[in-house]
Short mmCIF file of C-alpha atoms in Angstrom, two decimals:
data_model
loop_
_atom_site.label_atom_id
_atom_site.label_comp_id
_atom_site.label_asym_id
_atom_site.label_seq_id
_atom_site.Cartn_x
_atom_site.Cartn_y
_atom_site.Cartn_z
CA MET A 1 -32.10 -48.01 44.10
CA ASN A 2 -34.79 -47.82 42.04
CA GLY A 3 -35.20 -49.19 38.51
CA LEU A 4 -34.15 -45.92 36.70
CA MET A 5 -30.91 -45.77 38.78
CA ILE A 6 -30.16 -49.46 37.47
CA LYS A 7 -30.72 -48.57 33.91
CA ALA A 8 -28.74 -45.44 34.20
CA LEU A 9 -25.82 -47.38 35.79
CA ALA A 10 -26.15 -50.07 33.02
CA PHE A 11 -25.87 -47.10 30.48
CA ALA A 12 -23.05 -45.62 32.12
CA ALA A 13 -21.22 -49.14 32.06
CA VAL A 14 -21.88 -49.58 28.37
CA LEU A 15 -20.37 -46.08 27.62
CA ILE A 16 -17.21 -46.89 29.75
CA ILE A 17 -16.88 -50.32 28.04
CA ALA A 18 -17.34 -48.64 24.58
CA THR A 19 -14.50 -46.24 25.39
CA VAL A 20 -12.36 -49.00 26.51
CA ALA A 21 -12.97 -50.86 23.40
CA VAL A 22 -12.05 -48.00 21.21
CA VAL A 23 -9.07 -47.18 23.22
CA ASN A 24 -7.77 -50.86 22.60
CA THR A 25 -8.72 -51.26 19.00
CA MET A 26 -6.86 -47.92 18.52
CA HIS A 27 -3.76 -49.09 20.44
CA ILE A 28 -3.78 -46.10 22.55
CA ASP A 29 -0.76 -45.97 24.73
CA LEU A 30 -2.22 -45.28 28.36
CA ASN A 31 1.09 -44.80 29.91
CA ASP A 32 1.11 -41.44 28.17
CA PRO A 33 -0.25 -39.11 30.75
CA VAL A 34 -2.29 -36.89 28.27
CA ASN A 35 -4.23 -40.06 27.04
CA MET A 36 -4.59 -41.27 30.70
CA ILE A 37 -6.34 -37.79 31.65
CA THR A 38 -8.14 -37.96 28.33
CA MET A 39 -9.49 -41.60 29.51
CA PHE A 40 -10.48 -40.37 32.94
CA GLY A 41 -12.33 -37.47 31.52
CA ALA A 42 -14.32 -39.89 29.28
CA VAL A 43 -15.31 -42.08 32.29
CA ALA A 44 -16.17 -38.73 34.33
CA ILE A 45 -18.23 -37.71 31.21
CA ALA A 46 -20.19 -40.92 31.28
CA PHE A 47 -21.04 -40.69 34.94
CA ILE A 48 -21.91 -37.14 34.97
CA THR A 49 -24.14 -37.61 32.03
CA THR A 50 -26.23 -40.29 33.66
CA GLY A 51 -26.19 -38.64 37.18
CA VAL A 52 -27.58 -35.52 35.63
CA ALA A 53 -30.03 -37.43 33.53
CA VAL A 54 -31.32 -39.29 36.57
CA LYS A 55 -31.78 -36.25 38.67
CA TYR A 56 -33.73 -34.38 36.05
CA ILE A 57 -35.90 -37.38 34.94
CA ASN A 58 -36.76 -38.11 38.63
CA GLN A 59 -37.64 -34.48 39.19
CA MET A 60 -40.01 -34.65 36.13
CA LYS A 61 -41.86 -37.59 37.68
CA THR A 62 -42.18 -36.29 41.17
CA ASP A 63 -42.07 -32.47 40.98
CA LYS A 64 -45.35 -30.37 41.21
CA SER A 65 -45.39 -27.10 39.41
CA THR A 66 -45.84 -24.13 41.81
CA GLY A 67 -45.80 -20.24 41.70
CA GLU A 68 -47.70 -17.34 40.16
CA LEU A 69 -48.51 -17.62 36.60
CA VAL A 70 -48.17 -14.39 34.41
CA GLY A 71 -51.28 -13.06 32.78
CA GLU A 72 -51.00 -13.97 29.26
CA ARG A 73 -51.11 -17.35 27.77
CA TRP A 74 -49.77 -18.52 24.28
CA ASP A 75 -52.14 -21.08 22.85
CA GLY A 76 -53.03 -22.32 26.30
CA ILE A 77 -49.01 -22.31 27.55
CA GLY A 78 -48.62 -20.37 30.46
CA GLU A 79 -45.74 -18.90 32.10
CA TYR A 80 -44.51 -18.95 35.88
CA ARG A 81 -43.04 -15.78 37.33
CA ASN A 82 -39.86 -17.67 38.82
CA GLU A 83 -36.64 -16.30 39.87
CA LEU A 84 -33.92 -16.42 37.24
CA PRO A 85 -31.91 -19.92 38.18
CA SER A 86 -28.73 -18.60 40.07
CA GLY A 87 -26.59 -20.75 37.44
CA TRP A 88 -27.88 -18.52 34.79
CA ALA A 89 -27.64 -15.38 36.76
CA PHE A 90 -24.06 -15.94 37.67
CA SER A 91 -23.06 -16.91 34.16
CA PHE A 92 -24.51 -13.73 32.97
CA LEU A 93 -22.65 -11.73 35.35
CA GLY A 94 -19.65 -13.34 34.17
CA THR A 95 -20.21 -12.68 30.65
CA ILE A 96 -20.54 -9.01 31.65
CA VAL A 97 -17.05 -8.99 33.65
CA TRP A 98 -15.49 -10.85 30.60
CA ALA A 99 -17.13 -8.26 28.19
CA LEU A 100 -15.32 -5.31 30.41
CA TRP A 101 -12.08 -7.21 30.06
CA TYR A 102 -12.41 -7.82 26.69
CA PHE A 103 -13.32 -4.41 25.85
CA LEU A 104 -10.67 -2.51 27.75
CA ALA A 105 -7.59 -4.87 27.78
CA GLY A 106 -8.35 -8.16 25.99
CA TYR A 107 -8.85 -6.64 22.54
CA PRO A 108 -6.69 -3.69 22.34
CA LEU A 109 -3.91 -5.58 24.01
CA ASN A 110 -3.98 -8.74 21.83
CA ALA A 111 -5.53 -7.80 18.58
CA TYR A 112 -4.06 -8.95 15.43
CA SER A 113 -2.62 -6.15 13.15
CA GLN A 114 -1.60 -6.61 9.69
CA ILE A 115 0.72 -3.80 9.76
CA GLY A 116 2.30 -5.11 12.82
CA GLU A 117 2.98 -8.54 11.17
CA TYR A 118 4.33 -6.58 7.94
CA ASN A 119 6.63 -4.76 10.48
CA GLU A 120 7.90 -7.89 12.02
CA GLU A 121 8.37 -9.78 8.94
CA THR A 122 10.06 -6.63 7.36
CA LYS A 123 12.31 -6.34 10.44
CA ALA A 124 13.38 -10.21 10.65
CA TYR A 125 14.03 -10.20 6.72
CA ASN A 126 16.29 -6.96 6.98
CA THR A 127 18.09 -8.12 9.81
CA LYS A 128 19.02 -11.45 7.98
CA PHE A 129 19.58 -9.76 4.85
CA GLU A 130 22.11 -7.28 6.52
CA ALA A 131 23.77 -10.25 8.57
CA ALA A 132 23.98 -12.36 5.34
CA HIS A 133 25.59 -9.63 3.17
CA ALA A 134 27.49 -7.41 5.66
CA ASN A 135 30.74 -8.38 4.01
CA ALA A 136 29.54 -9.63 0.98
CA ASP A 137 32.34 -10.49 -1.83
CA ALA A 138 32.58 -8.51 -5.30
CA ALA A 139 30.95 -11.42 -7.22
CA THR A 140 28.03 -11.44 -4.91
CA LEU A 141 27.58 -7.75 -4.93
CA ILE A 142 27.55 -7.90 -8.70
CA ALA A 143 25.04 -10.43 -8.95
CA MET A 144 22.84 -8.85 -6.67
CA GLY A 145 23.47 -5.59 -8.41
CA GLU A 146 22.35 -7.13 -11.55
CA SER A 147 18.93 -8.46 -10.15
CA VAL A 148 18.30 -4.98 -8.74
CA PHE A 149 19.06 -3.04 -11.83
CA LEU A 150 17.04 -5.45 -13.90
CA VAL A 151 13.90 -4.34 -11.49
CA GLN A 152 14.50 -0.84 -10.61
CA CYS A 153 16.86 0.74 -13.22
CA ALA A 154 16.18 -1.31 -16.56
CA PRO A 155 12.71 0.39 -17.13
CA CYS A 156 14.57 3.56 -17.93
CA HIS A 157 18.18 2.75 -18.55
CA GLY A 158 17.57 -0.27 -20.65
CA GLU A 159 18.48 -4.11 -19.52
CA THR A 160 21.84 -3.69 -20.95
CA GLY A 161 22.25 -0.23 -19.36
CA ASP A 162 22.61 1.52 -22.85
CA GLY A 163 20.05 3.86 -21.88
CA MET A 164 17.82 2.70 -24.67
CA SER A 165 18.80 5.09 -27.43
CA GLY A 166 19.13 8.24 -25.40
CA LYS A 167 16.25 7.66 -23.32
CA ALA A 168 18.36 7.55 -20.12
CA GLN A 169 22.04 7.76 -19.03
CA ASN A 170 24.07 5.23 -20.99
CA PHE A 171 26.24 3.20 -18.77
CA VAL A 172 28.60 1.98 -21.38
CA ASN A 173 30.13 5.65 -21.42
CA ARG A 174 30.68 7.96 -18.60
CA ILE A 175 29.36 11.01 -20.08
CA SER A 176 28.24 12.35 -23.63
CA LYS A 177 29.57 15.61 -25.23
CA ASP A 178 25.86 17.18 -24.91
CA GLN A 179 25.86 16.21 -21.17
CA VAL A 180 29.02 17.92 -20.71
CA LEU A 181 28.01 21.12 -22.59
CA ALA A 182 24.79 21.25 -20.81
CA VAL A 183 26.35 21.06 -17.37
CA ILE A 184 28.96 23.64 -18.29
CA LYS A 185 26.10 25.81 -19.54
CA ASN A 186 23.79 25.58 -16.61
CA GLY A 187 26.06 24.51 -13.67
CA SER A 188 25.14 21.78 -11.16
CA ASN A 189 24.45 21.53 -7.74
CA GLN A 190 22.17 18.31 -7.32
CA LEU A 191 24.39 15.50 -5.82
CA GLY A 192 25.58 17.16 -2.47
CA TYR A 193 29.28 16.73 -3.03
CA ALA A 194 31.53 18.35 -0.35
CA MET A 195 32.63 20.77 -3.10
CA GLY A 196 29.25 22.37 -3.51
CA ALA A 197 27.59 23.90 -6.29
CA MET A 198 29.25 24.12 -9.83
CA PRO A 199 28.48 27.59 -11.01
CA PRO A 200 27.26 27.96 -14.81
CA MET A 201 29.57 29.15 -17.65
CA LEU A 202 32.81 28.72 -16.46
CA ALA A 203 33.93 27.98 -19.84
CA GLN A 204 32.41 29.34 -23.06
CA GLY A 205 32.33 28.71 -26.70
CA ALA A 206 35.33 26.93 -28.31
CA ASP A 207 36.68 26.51 -24.77
CA ALA A 208 33.68 24.53 -23.72
CA GLU A 209 33.32 22.44 -27.09
CA THR A 210 37.20 21.54 -26.49
CA ILE A 211 36.55 20.33 -22.81
CA ALA A 212 33.14 18.56 -23.84
CA THR A 213 35.22 16.65 -26.61
CA TYR A 214 38.00 15.77 -24.23
CA VAL A 215 35.72 14.49 -21.43
CA ALA A 216 33.25 12.81 -23.60
CA GLY A 217 35.98 10.85 -25.52
CA GLY A 218 37.21 9.36 -22.29
CA MET A 219 40.09 11.74 -21.41
CA GLN A 220 42.54 10.03 -23.83
CA GLY A 221 45.97 11.85 -24.48
CA THR A 222 46.87 15.12 -23.24
CA ALA A 223 44.24 17.55 -21.56
CA PRO A 224 43.62 20.64 -23.38
CA ALA A 225 44.47 24.04 -21.90
CA ALA A 226 40.86 24.89 -21.37
CA PHE A 227 40.62 21.77 -19.05
CA ALA A 228 42.57 23.64 -16.55
CA THR A 229 39.35 25.19 -15.45
CA CYS A 230 37.89 21.80 -14.42
CA VAL A 231 40.98 20.52 -12.64
CA ALA A 232 40.50 22.60 -9.60
CA CYS A 233 37.65 20.50 -8.51
CA HIS A 234 37.43 17.42 -10.57
CA GLY A 235 41.16 16.83 -10.43
CA ALA A 236 43.64 16.39 -13.35
CA ASP A 237 42.82 12.85 -13.72
CA GLY A 238 38.94 13.84 -13.58
CA LYS A 239 38.37 11.57 -10.65
CA GLY A 240 36.92 14.12 -8.36
CA ASN A 241 39.61 14.48 -5.64
CA ASN A 242 38.80 11.28 -3.77
CA GLY A 243 34.91 12.22 -3.61
CA THR A 244 34.93 15.75 -3.00
CA ALA A 245 33.59 16.38 -6.66
CA PRO A 246 31.94 14.19 -9.07
CA ASN A 247 34.25 11.74 -10.82
CA ILE A 248 33.90 12.48 -14.70
CA ALA A 249 36.37 10.09 -15.81
CA ALA A 250 34.41 6.83 -14.73
CA TYR A 251 31.89 5.56 -12.52
CA ASP A 252 32.67 5.14 -8.94
CA ASN A 253 30.76 4.28 -5.83
CA THR A 254 30.33 7.67 -4.52
CA LEU A 255 28.68 8.96 -7.75
CA ILE A 256 26.36 6.28 -7.82
CA SER A 257 25.44 6.40 -4.49
CA LYS A 258 24.83 9.88 -4.41
CA VAL A 259 22.95 9.79 -7.67
CA LEU A 260 20.55 6.93 -6.16
CA VAL A 261 19.94 9.08 -2.96
CA ASN A 262 19.64 12.46 -4.54
CA GLY A 263 18.07 11.80 -7.94
CA LYS A 264 19.05 13.84 -10.90
CA LYS A 265 17.73 16.08 -13.67
CA GLY A 266 19.94 16.75 -16.55
CA ALA A 267 20.22 17.20 -20.15
CA ILE A 268 18.42 13.72 -20.93
CA GLY A 269 15.64 13.85 -18.32
CA ALA A 270 14.68 13.45 -14.73
CA MET A 271 15.88 10.56 -12.56
CA PRO A 272 13.92 10.21 -9.18
CA SER A 273 15.58 9.60 -6.04
CA PHE A 274 15.77 5.86 -4.75
CA LYS A 275 16.64 6.71 -1.08
CA THR A 276 13.87 4.71 0.56
CA ARG A 277 13.74 1.95 -2.21
CA LEU A 278 17.41 0.54 -1.78
CA THR A 279 19.07 -0.68 1.10
CA PRO A 280 22.65 0.57 1.69
CA VAL A 281 23.77 -2.77 0.45
CA GLN A 282 21.76 -2.78 -2.63
CA GLU A 283 23.16 0.58 -3.36
CA LYS A 284 26.59 -0.75 -3.24
CA ALA A 285 25.70 -3.77 -5.29
CA VAL A 286 23.97 -1.33 -7.98
CA ALA A 287 27.23 0.75 -8.02
CA ALA A 288 29.36 -2.63 -8.34
CA TYR A 289 27.19 -3.82 -11.20
CA ILE A 290 27.02 -0.29 -13.10
CA GLN A 291 30.90 -0.37 -13.09
CA THR A 292 30.98 -3.87 -14.80
CA ILE A 293 28.79 -2.58 -17.89
CA LYS A 294 31.03 -1.95 -20.75
CA GLY A 295 30.33 -1.57 -24.34
CA MET B 1 -41.34 -4.67 32.10
CA PHE B 2 -40.38 -7.45 29.25
CA HIS B 3 -43.93 -8.83 29.26
CA TRP B 4 -45.27 -5.75 27.65
CA LEU B 5 -42.72 -6.27 25.01
CA GLU B 6 -43.69 -9.75 24.44
CA LYS B 7 -47.19 -8.64 24.06
CA ASN B 8 -46.26 -5.84 21.11
CA PRO B 9 -44.44 -7.34 18.35
CA PHE B 10 -43.71 -4.19 16.68
CA PHE B 11 -42.15 -2.41 19.58
CA PHE B 12 -40.31 -5.49 20.25
CA ALA B 13 -38.76 -5.44 16.64
CA VAL B 14 -38.18 -1.63 17.08
CA GLY B 15 -36.15 -2.82 20.31
CA VAL B 16 -34.02 -5.45 18.69
CA PHE B 17 -33.38 -2.92 15.90
CA LEU B 18 -32.18 -0.18 18.29
CA VAL B 19 -29.73 -2.80 20.22
CA ILE B 20 -28.39 -4.03 16.88
CA ALA B 21 -28.00 -0.56 15.42
CA PHE B 22 -26.08 0.62 18.29
CA ALA B 23 -23.53 -2.17 18.40
CA GLY B 24 -23.22 -1.39 14.59
CA LEU B 25 -22.69 2.18 15.11
CA ILE B 26 -20.06 2.03 17.69
CA GLU B 27 -18.19 -0.43 15.48
CA ILE B 28 -18.71 1.37 12.08
CA LEU B 29 -18.87 5.12 12.65
CA PRO B 30 -15.21 5.39 14.29
CA ASN B 31 -13.54 3.82 11.18
CA PHE B 32 -15.67 5.53 8.50
CA ALA B 33 -14.78 8.88 10.42
CA GLU B 34 -10.85 7.84 10.54
CA ALA B 35 -11.06 6.54 6.77
CA SER B 36 -12.25 9.65 5.46
CA ARG B 37 -9.69 11.87 7.12
CA PRO B 38 -7.02 12.81 4.93
CA VAL B 39 -3.45 11.95 5.76
CA VAL B 40 -1.40 15.31 6.95
CA GLY B 41 -0.04 17.22 4.13
CA LEU B 42 -2.26 15.71 1.44
CA LYS B 43 -3.91 18.23 -1.04
CA PRO B 44 -6.60 18.17 -3.52
CA TYR B 45 -5.94 17.25 -6.89
CA THR B 46 -5.37 20.39 -9.39
CA VAL B 47 -7.47 20.95 -12.34
CA LEU B 48 -4.76 19.45 -14.70
CA GLU B 49 -4.29 16.16 -12.17
CA LEU B 50 -8.19 15.76 -12.31
CA ALA B 51 -8.41 15.95 -16.10
CA GLY B 52 -5.53 13.48 -16.02
CA LYS B 53 -7.57 11.42 -13.76
CA GLU B 54 -10.19 11.50 -16.08
CA VAL B 55 -8.15 10.39 -19.00
CA TYR B 56 -7.09 7.52 -16.77
CA LYS B 57 -10.87 6.46 -16.13
CA LYS B 58 -11.81 7.12 -19.67
CA ASP B 59 -9.10 4.93 -21.24
CA ASN B 60 -9.72 2.31 -18.46
CA CYS B 61 -6.10 1.97 -17.09
CA ILE B 62 -7.98 0.43 -13.96
CA ALA B 63 -8.69 -2.47 -16.00
CA CYS B 64 -4.92 -3.62 -15.80
CA HIS B 65 -3.42 -1.38 -13.02
CA SER B 66 -4.34 -1.17 -9.34
CA GLN B 67 -3.80 1.51 -6.97
CA LEU B 68 -3.46 -0.08 -3.69
CA ILE B 69 0.00 -1.46 -2.23
CA ARG B 70 -0.84 -4.12 0.39
CA PRO B 71 1.31 -4.48 3.51
CA PHE B 72 3.36 -7.44 2.22
CA LYS B 73 7.18 -7.07 1.99
CA SER B 74 6.96 -8.26 -1.61
CA GLU B 75 4.78 -5.32 -2.50
CA THR B 76 6.45 -2.61 -0.38
CA ASP B 77 9.95 -3.73 -2.27
CA ARG B 78 8.43 -3.41 -5.53
CA TYR B 79 6.07 -0.41 -5.12
CA GLY B 80 7.13 1.50 -1.95
CA GLN B 81 5.41 2.19 1.22
CA TYR B 82 1.84 0.51 1.80
CA SER B 83 -1.21 2.43 1.07
CA LEU B 84 -3.18 4.28 3.82
CA SER B 85 -6.90 4.95 3.69
CA GLY B 86 -6.49 8.67 4.48
CA GLU B 87 -4.49 8.96 1.19
CA TYR B 88 -7.67 8.31 -0.85
CA ALA B 89 -9.45 11.11 0.91
CA TYR B 90 -9.86 13.36 -2.09
CA ASP B 91 -10.22 10.56 -4.72
CA ARG B 92 -13.91 10.57 -5.91
CA PRO B 93 -14.07 7.79 -6.73
CA PHE B 94 -10.80 6.09 -5.67
CA LEU B 95 -9.39 3.88 -8.38
CA TRP B 96 -8.01 1.14 -6.14
CA GLY B 97 -8.75 -1.56 -9.18
CA SER B 98 -8.76 -5.15 -8.53
CA LYS B 99 -6.61 -6.54 -11.50
CA ARG B 100 -2.78 -6.30 -11.77
CA THR B 101 -2.19 -7.31 -15.50
CA GLY B 102 0.32 -4.39 -15.15
CA PRO B 103 2.09 -3.08 -12.02
CA ASP B 104 0.50 -1.08 -9.28
CA LEU B 105 0.61 2.47 -9.91
CA HIS B 106 -0.21 3.91 -6.62
CA ARG B 107 3.48 5.49 -6.13
CA VAL B 108 4.37 5.55 -9.58
CA GLY B 109 5.33 9.26 -9.33
CA ASN B 110 8.01 8.11 -7.00
CA TYR B 111 10.02 6.24 -9.58
CA ARG B 112 8.97 7.34 -13.09
CA SER B 113 9.42 10.51 -14.85
CA THR B 114 7.72 12.86 -16.97
CA ASP B 115 9.93 11.76 -20.21
CA TRP B 116 9.68 7.95 -19.07
CA HIS B 117 5.90 8.21 -19.34
CA GLU B 118 6.11 10.14 -22.56
CA ASN B 119 8.18 7.25 -24.14
CA HIS B 120 5.95 4.59 -22.70
CA MET B 121 2.53 6.09 -23.57
CA TRP B 122 3.72 6.37 -27.29
CA ASP B 123 5.33 2.90 -27.39
CA PRO B 124 5.49 0.98 -24.17
CA LYS B 125 7.76 -1.58 -25.98
CA SER B 126 10.50 0.84 -26.41
CA VAL B 127 11.10 1.15 -22.59
CA VAL B 128 9.68 -2.06 -21.51
CA PRO B 129 10.58 -4.74 -24.36
CA GLN B 130 8.34 -7.46 -22.57
CA SER B 131 5.26 -5.17 -22.16
CA ILE B 132 2.12 -6.21 -23.30
CA MET B 133 0.51 -2.79 -22.77
CA PRO B 134 -0.99 -1.23 -26.00
CA ALA B 135 0.39 2.39 -27.19
CA TYR B 136 -1.77 5.31 -26.28
CA LYS B 137 -0.78 7.63 -29.11
CA HIS B 138 -4.05 9.37 -29.48
CA MET B 139 -3.37 10.81 -26.02
CA PHE B 140 -0.90 12.86 -27.61
CA THR B 141 -3.47 14.49 -30.12
CA ASN B 142 -6.66 14.39 -28.20
CA LEU B 143 -7.24 17.36 -26.04
CA ALA B 144 -7.84 17.05 -22.19
CA ASP B 145 -11.26 18.34 -20.98
CA ILE B 146 -9.98 20.90 -18.71
CA ASP B 147 -13.50 22.56 -18.17
CA THR B 148 -15.10 19.26 -16.92
CA ALA B 149 -12.37 18.79 -14.70
CA TYR B 150 -12.71 22.37 -13.06
CA ALA B 151 -16.49 21.63 -12.73
CA GLU B 152 -15.44 18.55 -10.89
CA ALA B 153 -13.21 20.38 -8.60
CA LEU B 154 -15.79 22.96 -7.92
CA THR B 155 -18.32 20.35 -7.18
CA VAL B 156 -16.51 18.70 -4.64
CA LYS B 157 -15.50 21.94 -3.08
CA LYS B 158 -18.90 23.15 -2.76
CA VAL B 159 -20.44 19.94 -1.89
CA PHE B 160 -17.92 18.05 0.26
CA ASN B 161 -15.98 20.90 1.62
CA THR B 162 -12.73 19.61 -0.30
CA PRO B 163 -10.40 22.24 0.98
CA TYR B 164 -9.43 23.97 -2.51
CA ASP B 165 -8.01 27.58 -2.11
CA ALA B 166 -6.91 26.75 1.42
CA PRO B 167 -3.65 28.47 2.43
CA ASN B 168 -0.62 26.44 1.11
CA GLY B 169 -3.16 24.42 -0.47
CA THR B 170 -4.44 23.69 -4.04
CA LYS B 171 -5.64 26.87 -5.89
CA LEU B 172 -8.87 26.56 -7.76
CA GLY B 173 -10.42 30.10 -8.11
CA THR B 174 -12.42 31.06 -10.73
CA LEU B 175 -13.20 29.24 -14.32
CA ASP B 176 -10.57 31.43 -15.82
CA GLU B 177 -8.02 30.96 -13.05
CA GLY B 178 -8.51 27.24 -13.21
CA ARG B 179 -7.93 27.32 -16.73
CA ALA B 180 -4.82 29.37 -16.46
CA GLY B 181 -3.62 27.43 -13.66
CA ALA B 182 -3.77 24.13 -15.64
CA LEU B 183 -2.08 25.46 -18.69
CA GLU B 184 0.69 26.79 -16.43
CA GLU B 185 1.10 23.42 -15.06
CA ALA B 186 0.96 21.98 -18.52
CA LYS B 187 3.75 24.20 -19.73
CA ALA B 188 6.07 22.87 -16.72
CA ILE B 189 5.38 19.21 -18.01
CA ALA B 190 5.61 19.90 -21.60
CA ALA B 191 9.11 21.51 -20.83
CA ASP B 192 10.35 17.98 -19.87
CA MET B 193 8.63 16.37 -22.94
CA LYS B 194 10.37 15.63 -26.23
CA ASN B 195 7.06 15.33 -28.73
CA GLN B 196 7.05 18.56 -30.70
CA GLU B 197 3.64 18.53 -31.50
CA VAL B 198 2.53 18.30 -27.96
CA LYS B 199 5.01 21.27 -27.05
CA ASP B 200 3.65 23.36 -30.00
CA ALA B 201 -0.10 22.55 -28.67
CA VAL B 202 0.95 23.59 -25.22
CA ALA B 203 2.54 26.69 -26.28
CA ALA B 204 -0.79 27.38 -28.44
CA GLY B 205 -2.71 27.19 -25.14
CA LYS B 206 -3.95 23.77 -25.88
CA ILE B 207 -3.49 20.72 -23.40
CA PRO B 208 -3.12 17.46 -24.94
CA GLU B 209 -4.59 14.28 -22.82
CA ILE B 210 -0.90 12.88 -22.49
CA VAL B 211 0.13 16.11 -20.55
CA ALA B 212 -2.77 15.93 -18.04
CA LEU B 213 -2.40 12.17 -17.63
CA ILE B 214 1.55 12.54 -16.69
CA ALA B 215 0.51 15.45 -14.27
CA TYR B 216 -1.82 12.64 -12.51
CA LEU B 217 0.84 10.15 -12.71
CA ASN B 218 3.64 12.21 -11.39
CA ARG B 219 1.01 13.11 -8.73
CA LEU B 220 0.90 9.47 -7.68
CA LYS B 221 3.47 9.19 -4.73
#
């Protein structure tokens, strides 16, 4: 054992004592296996560090340089044509293997995808939403419908649903006289009801006027004779024969859902389809809310 | 062999450049090629839509409105499907914007209509009471620059091979055909509008900026 070894062991001892001192002052519980393993690791590092240092310092003291020098010298410093140390060579080969794995499998299979995260987030949210509102009560639907209405519908129909002075459908009333006249004149086939297309010009002139006044007035009193034309499809009460034709007496769930899905172009203007923008529950909620809008 | 490189710094630098450039090429080029490929079904802008895009740029809509929907649920709930790079293939330049004082407009054509835009550009507060957007009444009288829009379309057709006049695609044709096509499209939009001056102008063969802008906004889907 030479002097260098003694110094090295002393240095290792100092490192270990320092480690123990830190462990004690920080009151680290060595019964916890993780702490124990870490402690062993620290001790091992102290020994390995000193061992490696001793090996190389001895080598520097005793080794003689051998081998063939390359031709060029940089400011008097030469370079041997030595073999690459085997440790380096194997590490280098290892990185090549790792690069192949990373290129072919590691990155493609484990890469982060923003769209993937979005899809997962959306799916999780939708599942939660559907579960929470599968059997929502009327009050919940109306509250949800109001908040959807304020974001999606209010820009055109107004925050109170009054259509903002004729810029869009006024939900306070079912239908205006002009709208009835326009539908009678042009027919309609936009909403996908089972009854199919309504042909144009089923009623004309004074008959059309009478029908429009009656329907726009909320179908009060006795139906005029001309209204018989409408009864076949829309029903005597105007409610559309249980969803086979549009309800012209009042808003109902079927009507609102069909307009939301198909969009509509009528006497006032065009409404785009909201098919992909609302979930089925939200559609129901909007329908529930619109039916609460009254003058 | 590398001792030779060590002795020749110039060629050493060339070698370093080649190695790094190769890595850059295989990383950048595939993405670049993919990004510049249009999504299926995308058609180049019509002349009228391009004129509207010019109005959009001229009146600096981009200062307050973005055209880029990010893949976050909060955004797709409000604006619709997130944007794809291929949707901007015919945008020269794209108008992503980076400021949202107003809402994103990348899919505004899905949920607003001609008559809504007409009301809104005339007086934003009439449809959105809390709006801080100024009115753009001058668009109802200023005329859109159809000829410049045609020149722009023809340029991208010639220089970048933008597929105008392809089967089932956007028709461009000669300058006269381009003007006629724009007017025809403008008439369809004016038919849905209420402003009588705009209707009269279009009937007389003039296209106010508002008509072009609405054509452009309706196209954003």
